[in-house]
XYZ file of C-alpha atoms in Angstrom:
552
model
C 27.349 3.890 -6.908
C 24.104 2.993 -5.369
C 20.717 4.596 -5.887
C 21.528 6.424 -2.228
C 25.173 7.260 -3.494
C 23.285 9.074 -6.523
C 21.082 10.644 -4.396
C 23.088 12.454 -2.486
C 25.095 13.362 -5.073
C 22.054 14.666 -7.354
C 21.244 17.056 -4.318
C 24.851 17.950 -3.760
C 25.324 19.050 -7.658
C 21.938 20.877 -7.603
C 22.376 23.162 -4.849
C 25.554 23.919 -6.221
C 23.681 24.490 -9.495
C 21.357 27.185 -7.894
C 24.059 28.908 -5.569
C 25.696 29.543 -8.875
C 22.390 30.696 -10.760
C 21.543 33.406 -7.679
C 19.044 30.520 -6.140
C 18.421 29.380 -2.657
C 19.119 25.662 -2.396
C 16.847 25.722 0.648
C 14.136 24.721 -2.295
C 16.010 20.996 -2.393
C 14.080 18.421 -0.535
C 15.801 16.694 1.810
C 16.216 13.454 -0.281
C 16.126 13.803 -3.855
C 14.231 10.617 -5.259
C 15.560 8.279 -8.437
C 14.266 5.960 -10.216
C 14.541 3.016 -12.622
C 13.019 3.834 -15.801
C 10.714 1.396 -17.204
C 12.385 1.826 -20.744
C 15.979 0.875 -19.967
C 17.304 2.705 -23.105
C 16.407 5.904 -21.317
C 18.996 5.653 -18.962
C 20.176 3.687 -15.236
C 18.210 5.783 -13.123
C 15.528 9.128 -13.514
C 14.930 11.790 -11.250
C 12.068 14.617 -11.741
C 13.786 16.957 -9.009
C 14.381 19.612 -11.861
C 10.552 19.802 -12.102
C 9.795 19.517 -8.328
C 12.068 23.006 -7.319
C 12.302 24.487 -10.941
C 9.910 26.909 -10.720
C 10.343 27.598 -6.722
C 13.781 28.715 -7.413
C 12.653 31.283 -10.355
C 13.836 29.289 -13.112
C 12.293 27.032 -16.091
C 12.327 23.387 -14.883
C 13.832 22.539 -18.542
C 16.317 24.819 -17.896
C 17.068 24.215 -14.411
C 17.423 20.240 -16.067
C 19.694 21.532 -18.798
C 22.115 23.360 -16.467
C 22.053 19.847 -13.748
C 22.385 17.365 -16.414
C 25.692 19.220 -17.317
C 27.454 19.595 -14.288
C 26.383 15.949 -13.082
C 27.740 14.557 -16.559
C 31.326 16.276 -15.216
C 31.037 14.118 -12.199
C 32.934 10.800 -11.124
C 30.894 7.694 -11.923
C 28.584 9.386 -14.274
C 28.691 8.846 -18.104
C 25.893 10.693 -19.267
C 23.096 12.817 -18.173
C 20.220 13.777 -20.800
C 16.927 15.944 -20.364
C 13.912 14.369 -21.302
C 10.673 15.965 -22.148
C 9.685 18.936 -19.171
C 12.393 18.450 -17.006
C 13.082 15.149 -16.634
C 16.296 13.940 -16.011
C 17.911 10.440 -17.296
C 21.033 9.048 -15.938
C 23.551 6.236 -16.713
C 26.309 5.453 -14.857
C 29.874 4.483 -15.363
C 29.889 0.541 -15.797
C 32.739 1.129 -13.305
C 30.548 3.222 -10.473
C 27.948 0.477 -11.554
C 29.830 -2.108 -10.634
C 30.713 -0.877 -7.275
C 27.279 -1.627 -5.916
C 28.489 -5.254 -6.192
C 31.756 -4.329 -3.713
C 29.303 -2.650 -1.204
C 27.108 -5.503 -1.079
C 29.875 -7.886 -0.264
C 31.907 -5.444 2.407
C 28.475 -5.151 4.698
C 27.325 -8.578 3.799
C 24.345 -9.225 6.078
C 24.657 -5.916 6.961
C 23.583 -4.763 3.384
C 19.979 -3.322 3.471
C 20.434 -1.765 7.315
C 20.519 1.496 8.177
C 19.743 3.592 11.462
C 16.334 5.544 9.895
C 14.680 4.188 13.443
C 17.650 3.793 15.980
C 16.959 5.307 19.293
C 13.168 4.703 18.666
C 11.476 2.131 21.101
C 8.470 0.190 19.421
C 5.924 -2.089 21.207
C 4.603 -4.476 18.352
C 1.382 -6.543 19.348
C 0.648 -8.872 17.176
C -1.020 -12.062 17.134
C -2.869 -12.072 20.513
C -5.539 -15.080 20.011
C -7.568 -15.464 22.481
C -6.660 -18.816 24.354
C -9.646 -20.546 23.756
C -8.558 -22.115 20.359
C -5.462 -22.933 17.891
C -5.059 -19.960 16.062
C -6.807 -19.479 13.201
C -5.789 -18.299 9.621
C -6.114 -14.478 10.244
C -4.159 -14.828 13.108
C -1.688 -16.850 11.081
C -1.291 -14.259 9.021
C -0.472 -11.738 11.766
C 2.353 -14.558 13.257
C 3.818 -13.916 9.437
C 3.284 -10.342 9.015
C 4.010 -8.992 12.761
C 7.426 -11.086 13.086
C 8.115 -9.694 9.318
C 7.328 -6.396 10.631
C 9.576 -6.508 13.455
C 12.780 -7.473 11.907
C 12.355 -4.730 9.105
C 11.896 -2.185 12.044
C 14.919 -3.547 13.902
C 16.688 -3.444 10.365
C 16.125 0.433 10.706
C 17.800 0.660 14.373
C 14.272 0.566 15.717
C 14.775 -1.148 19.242
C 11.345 -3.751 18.763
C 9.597 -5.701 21.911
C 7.188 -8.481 20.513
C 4.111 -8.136 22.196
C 1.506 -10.968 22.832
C -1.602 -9.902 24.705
C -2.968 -12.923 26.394
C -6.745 -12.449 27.056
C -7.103 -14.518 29.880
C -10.528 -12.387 31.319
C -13.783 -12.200 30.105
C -16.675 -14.025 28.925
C -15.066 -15.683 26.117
C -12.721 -17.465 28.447
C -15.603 -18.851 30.722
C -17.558 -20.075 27.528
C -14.153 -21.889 26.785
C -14.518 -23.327 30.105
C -18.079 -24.247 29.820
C -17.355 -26.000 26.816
C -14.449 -28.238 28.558
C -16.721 -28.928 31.668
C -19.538 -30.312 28.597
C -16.832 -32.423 27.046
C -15.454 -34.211 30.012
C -18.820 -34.913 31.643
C -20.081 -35.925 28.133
C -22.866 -33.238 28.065
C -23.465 -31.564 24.439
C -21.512 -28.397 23.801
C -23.027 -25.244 25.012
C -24.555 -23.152 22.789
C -22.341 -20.313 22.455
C -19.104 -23.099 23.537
C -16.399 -24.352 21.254
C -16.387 -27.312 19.549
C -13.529 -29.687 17.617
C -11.230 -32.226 18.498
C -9.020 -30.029 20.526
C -12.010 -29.612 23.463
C -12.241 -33.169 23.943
C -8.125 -33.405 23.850
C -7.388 -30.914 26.591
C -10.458 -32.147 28.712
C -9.263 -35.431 28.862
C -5.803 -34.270 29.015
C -7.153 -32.149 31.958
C -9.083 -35.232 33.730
C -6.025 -37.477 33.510
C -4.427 -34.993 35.384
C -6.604 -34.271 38.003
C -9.419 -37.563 38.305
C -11.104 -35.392 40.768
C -12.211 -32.755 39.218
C -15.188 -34.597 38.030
C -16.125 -34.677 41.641
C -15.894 -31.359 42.580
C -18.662 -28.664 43.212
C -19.813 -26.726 40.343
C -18.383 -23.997 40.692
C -14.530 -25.440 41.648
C -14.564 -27.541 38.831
C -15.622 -24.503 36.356
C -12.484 -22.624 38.006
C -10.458 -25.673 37.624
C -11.150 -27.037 33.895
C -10.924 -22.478 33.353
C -7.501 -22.314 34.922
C -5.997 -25.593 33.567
C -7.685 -25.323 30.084
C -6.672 -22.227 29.468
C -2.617 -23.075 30.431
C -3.152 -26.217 28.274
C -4.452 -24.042 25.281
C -1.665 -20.984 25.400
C 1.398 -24.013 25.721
C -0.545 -25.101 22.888
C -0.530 -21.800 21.115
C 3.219 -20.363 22.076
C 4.891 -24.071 20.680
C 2.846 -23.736 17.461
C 3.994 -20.236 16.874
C 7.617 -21.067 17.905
C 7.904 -24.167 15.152
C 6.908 -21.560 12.792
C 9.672 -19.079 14.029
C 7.559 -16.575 16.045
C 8.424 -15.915 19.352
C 7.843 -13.267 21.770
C 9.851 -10.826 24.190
C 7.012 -10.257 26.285
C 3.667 -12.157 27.236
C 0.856 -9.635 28.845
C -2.099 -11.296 30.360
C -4.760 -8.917 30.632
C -6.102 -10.047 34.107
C -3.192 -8.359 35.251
C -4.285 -5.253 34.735
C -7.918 -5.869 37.178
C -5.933 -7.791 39.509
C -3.575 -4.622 40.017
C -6.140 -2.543 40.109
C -4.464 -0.444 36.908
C -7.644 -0.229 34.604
C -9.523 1.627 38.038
C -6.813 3.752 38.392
C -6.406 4.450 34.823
C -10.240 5.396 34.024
C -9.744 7.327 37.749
C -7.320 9.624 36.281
C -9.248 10.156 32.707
C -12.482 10.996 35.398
C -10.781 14.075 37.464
C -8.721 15.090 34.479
C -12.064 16.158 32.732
C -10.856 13.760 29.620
C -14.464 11.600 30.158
C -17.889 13.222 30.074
C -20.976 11.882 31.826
C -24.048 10.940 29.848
C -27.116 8.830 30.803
C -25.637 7.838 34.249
C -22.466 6.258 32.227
C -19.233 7.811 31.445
C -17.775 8.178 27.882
C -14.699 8.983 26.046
C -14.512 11.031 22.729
C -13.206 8.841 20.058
C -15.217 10.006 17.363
C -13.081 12.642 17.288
C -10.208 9.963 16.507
C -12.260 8.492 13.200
C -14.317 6.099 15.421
C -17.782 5.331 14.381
C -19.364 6.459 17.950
C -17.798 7.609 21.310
C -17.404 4.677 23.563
C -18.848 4.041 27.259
C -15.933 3.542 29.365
C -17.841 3.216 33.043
C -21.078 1.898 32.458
C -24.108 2.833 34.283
C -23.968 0.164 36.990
C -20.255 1.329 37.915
C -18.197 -1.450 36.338
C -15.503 -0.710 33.931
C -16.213 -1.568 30.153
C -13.721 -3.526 28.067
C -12.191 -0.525 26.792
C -11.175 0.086 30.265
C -8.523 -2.783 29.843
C -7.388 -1.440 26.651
C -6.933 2.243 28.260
C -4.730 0.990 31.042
C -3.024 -1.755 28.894
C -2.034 1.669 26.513
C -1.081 3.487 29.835
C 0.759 0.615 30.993
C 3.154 0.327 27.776
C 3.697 3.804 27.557
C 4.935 3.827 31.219
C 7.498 1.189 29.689
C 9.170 3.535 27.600
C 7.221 2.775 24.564
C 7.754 6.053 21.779
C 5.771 4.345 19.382
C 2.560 1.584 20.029
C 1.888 -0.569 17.019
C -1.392 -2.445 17.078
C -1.881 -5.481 14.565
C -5.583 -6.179 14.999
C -8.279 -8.770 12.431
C -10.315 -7.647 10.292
C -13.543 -6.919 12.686
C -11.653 -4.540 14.838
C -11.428 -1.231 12.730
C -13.682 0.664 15.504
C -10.171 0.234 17.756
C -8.253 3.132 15.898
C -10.240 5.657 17.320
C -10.487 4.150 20.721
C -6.978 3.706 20.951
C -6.337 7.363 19.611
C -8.430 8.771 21.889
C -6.950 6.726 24.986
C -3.577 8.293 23.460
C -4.973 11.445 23.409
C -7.007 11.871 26.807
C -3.406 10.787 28.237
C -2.024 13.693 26.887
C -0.128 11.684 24.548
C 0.380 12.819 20.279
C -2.211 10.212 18.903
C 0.178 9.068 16.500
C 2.026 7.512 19.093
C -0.227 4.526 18.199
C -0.640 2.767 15.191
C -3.307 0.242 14.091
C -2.349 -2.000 11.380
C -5.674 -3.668 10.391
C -5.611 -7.273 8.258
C -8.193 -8.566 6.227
C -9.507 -12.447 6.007
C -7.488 -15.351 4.842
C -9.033 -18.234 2.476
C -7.523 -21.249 1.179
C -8.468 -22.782 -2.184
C -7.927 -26.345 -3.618
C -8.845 -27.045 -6.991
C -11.032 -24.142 -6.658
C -12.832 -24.426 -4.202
C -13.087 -22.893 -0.533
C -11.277 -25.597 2.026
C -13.458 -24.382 5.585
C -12.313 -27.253 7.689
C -10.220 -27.821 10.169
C -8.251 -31.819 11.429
C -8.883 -30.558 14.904
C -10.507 -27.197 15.013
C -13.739 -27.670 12.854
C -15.359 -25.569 11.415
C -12.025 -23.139 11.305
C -8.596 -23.358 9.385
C -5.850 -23.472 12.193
C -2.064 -22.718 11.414
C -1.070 -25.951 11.651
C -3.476 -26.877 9.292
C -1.697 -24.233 6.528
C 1.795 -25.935 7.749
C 0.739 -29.723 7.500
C -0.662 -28.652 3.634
C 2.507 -26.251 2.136
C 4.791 -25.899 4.644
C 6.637 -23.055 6.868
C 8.193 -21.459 4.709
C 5.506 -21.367 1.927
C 3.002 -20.692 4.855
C 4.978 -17.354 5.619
C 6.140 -16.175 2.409
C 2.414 -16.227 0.938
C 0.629 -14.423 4.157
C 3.151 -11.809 3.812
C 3.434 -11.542 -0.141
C 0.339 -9.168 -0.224
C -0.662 -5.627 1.342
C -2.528 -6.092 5.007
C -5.408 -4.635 3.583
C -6.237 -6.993 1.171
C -7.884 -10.553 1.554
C -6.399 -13.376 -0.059
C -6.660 -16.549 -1.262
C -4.484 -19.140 -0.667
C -4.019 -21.587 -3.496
C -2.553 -24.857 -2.197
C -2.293 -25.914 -5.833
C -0.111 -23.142 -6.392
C 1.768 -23.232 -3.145
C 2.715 -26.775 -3.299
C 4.199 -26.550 -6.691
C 8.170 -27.699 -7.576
C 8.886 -25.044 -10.310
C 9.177 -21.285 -10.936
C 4.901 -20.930 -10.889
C 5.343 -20.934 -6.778
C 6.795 -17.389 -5.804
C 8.560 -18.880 -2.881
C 9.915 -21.681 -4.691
C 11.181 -18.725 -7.696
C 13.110 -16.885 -5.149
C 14.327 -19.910 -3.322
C 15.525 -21.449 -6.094
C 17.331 -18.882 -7.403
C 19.317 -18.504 -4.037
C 19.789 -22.291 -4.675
C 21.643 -21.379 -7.792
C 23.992 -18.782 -6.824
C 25.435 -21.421 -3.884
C 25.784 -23.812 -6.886
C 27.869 -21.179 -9.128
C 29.815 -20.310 -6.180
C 30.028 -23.997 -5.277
C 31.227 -24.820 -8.696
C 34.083 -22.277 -8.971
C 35.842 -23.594 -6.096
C 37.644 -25.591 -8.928
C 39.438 -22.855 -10.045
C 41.671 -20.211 -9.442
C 39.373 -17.135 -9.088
C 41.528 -15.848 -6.231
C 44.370 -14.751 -8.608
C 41.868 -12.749 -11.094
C 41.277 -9.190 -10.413
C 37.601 -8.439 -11.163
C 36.639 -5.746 -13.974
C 33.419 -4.095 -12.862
C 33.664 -2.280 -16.088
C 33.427 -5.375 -18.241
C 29.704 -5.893 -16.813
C 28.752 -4.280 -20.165
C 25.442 -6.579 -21.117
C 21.587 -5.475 -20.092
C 21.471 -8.554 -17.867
C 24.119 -8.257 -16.200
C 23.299 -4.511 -15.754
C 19.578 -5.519 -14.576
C 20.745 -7.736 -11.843
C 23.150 -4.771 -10.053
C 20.746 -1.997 -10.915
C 18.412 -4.509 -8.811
C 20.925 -5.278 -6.085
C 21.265 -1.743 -5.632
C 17.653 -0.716 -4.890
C 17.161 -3.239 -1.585
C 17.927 -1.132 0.903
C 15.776 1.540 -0.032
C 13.233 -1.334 -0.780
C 13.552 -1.615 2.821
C 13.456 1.506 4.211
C 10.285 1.778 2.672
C 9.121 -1.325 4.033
C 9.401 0.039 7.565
C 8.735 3.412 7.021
C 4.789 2.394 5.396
C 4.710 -0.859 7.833
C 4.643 -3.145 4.450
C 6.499 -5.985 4.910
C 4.999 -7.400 1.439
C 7.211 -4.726 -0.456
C 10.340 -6.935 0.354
C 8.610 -9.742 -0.985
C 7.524 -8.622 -4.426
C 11.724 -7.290 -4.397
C 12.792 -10.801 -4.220
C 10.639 -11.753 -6.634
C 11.734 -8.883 -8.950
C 15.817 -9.465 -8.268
C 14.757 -13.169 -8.772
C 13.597 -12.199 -12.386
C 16.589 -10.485 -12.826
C 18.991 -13.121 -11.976
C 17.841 -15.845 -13.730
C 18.225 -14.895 -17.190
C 21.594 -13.480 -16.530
C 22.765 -16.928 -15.047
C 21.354 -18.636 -17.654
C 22.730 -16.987 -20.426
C 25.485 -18.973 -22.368
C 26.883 -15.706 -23.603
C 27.511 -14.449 -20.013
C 29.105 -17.616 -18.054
C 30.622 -17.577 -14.677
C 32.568 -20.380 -14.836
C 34.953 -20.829 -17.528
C 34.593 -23.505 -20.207
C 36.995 -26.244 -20.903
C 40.493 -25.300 -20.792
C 39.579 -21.362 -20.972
C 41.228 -19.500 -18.093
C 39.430 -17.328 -15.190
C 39.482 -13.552 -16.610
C 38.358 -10.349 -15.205
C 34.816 -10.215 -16.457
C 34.471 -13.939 -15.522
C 35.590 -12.713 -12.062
C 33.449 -9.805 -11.944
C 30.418 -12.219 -12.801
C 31.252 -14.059 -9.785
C 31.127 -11.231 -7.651
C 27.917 -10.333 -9.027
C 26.281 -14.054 -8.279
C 27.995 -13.594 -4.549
C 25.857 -10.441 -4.281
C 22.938 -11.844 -5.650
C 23.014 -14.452 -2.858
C 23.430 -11.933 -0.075
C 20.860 -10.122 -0.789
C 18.612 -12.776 -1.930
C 19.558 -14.509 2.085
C 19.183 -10.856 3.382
C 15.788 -10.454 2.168
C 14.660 -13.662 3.272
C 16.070 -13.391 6.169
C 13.619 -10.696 6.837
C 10.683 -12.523 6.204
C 12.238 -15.934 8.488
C 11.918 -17.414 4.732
C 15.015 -19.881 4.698
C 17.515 -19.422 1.619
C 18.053 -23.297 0.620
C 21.875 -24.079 -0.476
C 20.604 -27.001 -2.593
C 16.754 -27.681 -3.992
């Protein structure tokens, strides 16, 4: 019986509780919540519903508890049900029901952990979205990790998810990128407000190779030249870096599509005669303070010209048009004035606001032997992705961008990250998946296939601990999408990690048999168990495009 399994079943016995007691079981929420106690002597699982609809249906919460815990005790995979304090109720299950978690790991197998919360919904995820002019940076790292973590929880839901890379190829900070390529490969200093590293010099040279004579061309054609060429050079650059760390994209925007087509005109157009813009000191302005934004934002300036928000208005217009129900925005750190904006775009459209979402993620530092690193092989004065790779590696790289909450900054320690033993949260979980191939590995040498597995004989707290664990993941999950916290399957992992290692190395509860001792039911049952360990463990990293390691 898994957490869900008792779930329903908690709601099912309660409104039958209340019908019977003169009650309305309209009071139930829709999904009664359990828990895991912290103490496991009080029970499997808790629930506090008795004390949530107690009183709402006319009766004492206690009582309401008493009368539950008895006809739930009378049920099929329940051994006991006990009141605690108020109203609280404290549940252990059959070792039998207890043990089934194990067979409905193994029947939906990488399946386990899905459900169809989202399906039917259509979600546009941006993420990423560095401006060319650069390798991308840490914070932008972080989004690669996060957003493509994101996406596969989502699509774990049923959520149909397009990956969404705006490429801002218009604006000033493309022709300072240009400036800076025209300095390098005429050997001029860099401009002021250019970039600067190794990378400038290599695409500029990579650029003149290419084309010898754009060192004789007018100013102005060879600007447009080392602009159009650089900025190819630098997004090739970008997409293969992303793609070695296992990001890719369904769909590549460039924003000068949207002047070229005329869509951000005709987009601010429609806002104008609709009445959703008002007019103040000769410019035109949209309401997002209204949306939480700090001040309302010019939109047509006084001069005529569109402002940059006019590019974000018709890029929202534009995905919406594609059948988008739901817009999620992962922006850095510096861009918390966009939820407003965007909200009010959403809203001057006519749209609910809530159709977008604006996921906001905080700075990214890496220590080594405690102290800041700031520099970059090729970048400078920044920490690039590749950078992060070259020091801990992929998967280290992705599981410790995504192990904490968006909203927090984090440190990086590459002392940490670069560690061989269970100190490195990566290498914990890993490692653990490591060992369940091994177990399985090993009891190919006997004859397992003959031996009827006992659920019931999975009797000891460990071995409990480990399928209580198993059994929470796909509401770990659900969660996971529902809050947009990818970091909740991490700190899982780590958790059924913790779980499984001190069952499998217990010499009181061995898998494999010893000597000449034959394969019984509880040593087949234990098998199981490690089987269902690994799928989930391979499951949950799968989410995370974390690989689960067959040997280490």
């Amino acid at each position: 019986m898994t957490p869900a399994d008792l779930a329903d079943l908690l709601r099912s016995v309660a409104a039958k509780v209340l019908v019977e007691r003169g009650s309305d079981p309209a009071v139930l929420p829709d999904e009664v919540k359990v828990e895991r106690p912290r103490n496991p002597e009080h029970g499997d699982y808790a629930t506090n519903v008795a004390m949530q609809v107690g009183k709402k249906a006319g009766m004492n919460p206690r009582d309401f508890a008493t009368a539950l815990a008895e006809a739930l005790s009378k049920s099929e995979g329940i051994e006991v049900a006990e009141v605690a304090g108020p109203g609280f109720l404290n549940i252990r299950l059959a070792k039998a029901a207890q043990g089934a978690i194990v067979e409905t790991i193994l029947a939906a197998g990488e399946k386990y952990g899905t459900a169809a919360a989202l399906a039917g919904t259509k979600i546009n995820l941006e993420f990423v979205s560095a401006n060319p002019t650069g390798p991308i940076h840490l914070g932008g790292t972080r989004w690669a990790a996060v957003g493509d973590a994101l996406g596969r929880i989502l699509s774990a839901q049923g959520a149909e998810v397009t990956r969404e890379y705006y490429f801002n190829d218009h604006g000033a900070q493309i022709d300072r990128f240009a400036n800076s390529l025209v300095a390098a490969a005429t050997g001029q200093p860099t401009p002021e407000d250019g970039y600067a590293g190794a990378y400038i010099d290599e695409i500029a040279g990579t650029i003149v190779a290419a084309h010898p004579e754009v060192l004789t061309l007018s100013t102005g054609e060879q600007h447009e030249l080392f602009r159009r060429e650089g900025v190819e050079l630098m997004f090739a650059q970008i997409k293969q870096n992303l793609h070695e760390f296992g990001v890719d994209f369904d769909v590549y925007f460039n924003e000068s599509s949207l002047f070229a087509s005329g869509a951000v005109d005709e987009a601010i157009q429609r806002l104008k005669d609709s009445g959703k813009l008002y007019e103040k000191d000769g410019a035109w302005w949209i309401s997002s303070t209204e949306y939480g934004d700090d001040k309302d934002r010019v939109v047509i300036k006084s001069d005529g010209k569109s402002a940059y928000i006019g590019g974000d208005i018709a890029y929202f217009q534009n995905k919406r048009s594609r059948g988008f129900d739901l817009c999620i925005y992962m922006l850095g750190a510096d861009h918390h004035g966009y939820i407003g904006r965007l909200k009010a775009a959403a809203a001057a459209f006519g749209d609910d606001p809530d159709v977008v979402e604006v996921l906001i993620g905080q700075m990214v530092n890496l220590v080594k032997d405690g102290a800041a690193v700031k520099m970059s092989k090729r970048a400078g004065t920044v920490v690039t992705l590749d950078d992060l790779v070259d020091l801990i590696g992929i998967d280290a790289s992705r599981y410790s961008l995504v192990r904490w909450s968006v909203n927090t900054s984090i440190d990086i320690d590459l002392d940490l990250w670069t560690k061989s033993d269970s100190e490195n949260p990566v290498y914990y979980v890993q490692y653990a998946h490591a060992r369940t191939n091994q177990i399985i590995g090993n009891s190919a040498a006997f004859e397992y296939d003959s031996v009827t597995p006992d659920f019931a004989l999975l009797t000891a707290d460990r071995e409990g601990e480990v399928i209580r664990t198993l059994g929470e993941y796909p509401r770990v999950v659900a969660t996971a999408a529902e809050t947009r916290e990818p970091h909740r399957v991490v700190r899982y992992l780590e958790e059924l990690a913790g779980a499984y290692h001190p069952f499998q190395s217990d010499k009181a509860l061995r898998v494999i048999p010893q000597g000449d001792e034959p394969v019984t039911p509880v040593h087949a049952a234990r098998l199981e168990l490690v089987k269902a360990t690994r799928q989930v463990l391979a499951n949950g990293l799968g989410l995370l495009g974390v690989s689960a390691p067959e040997r280490m």
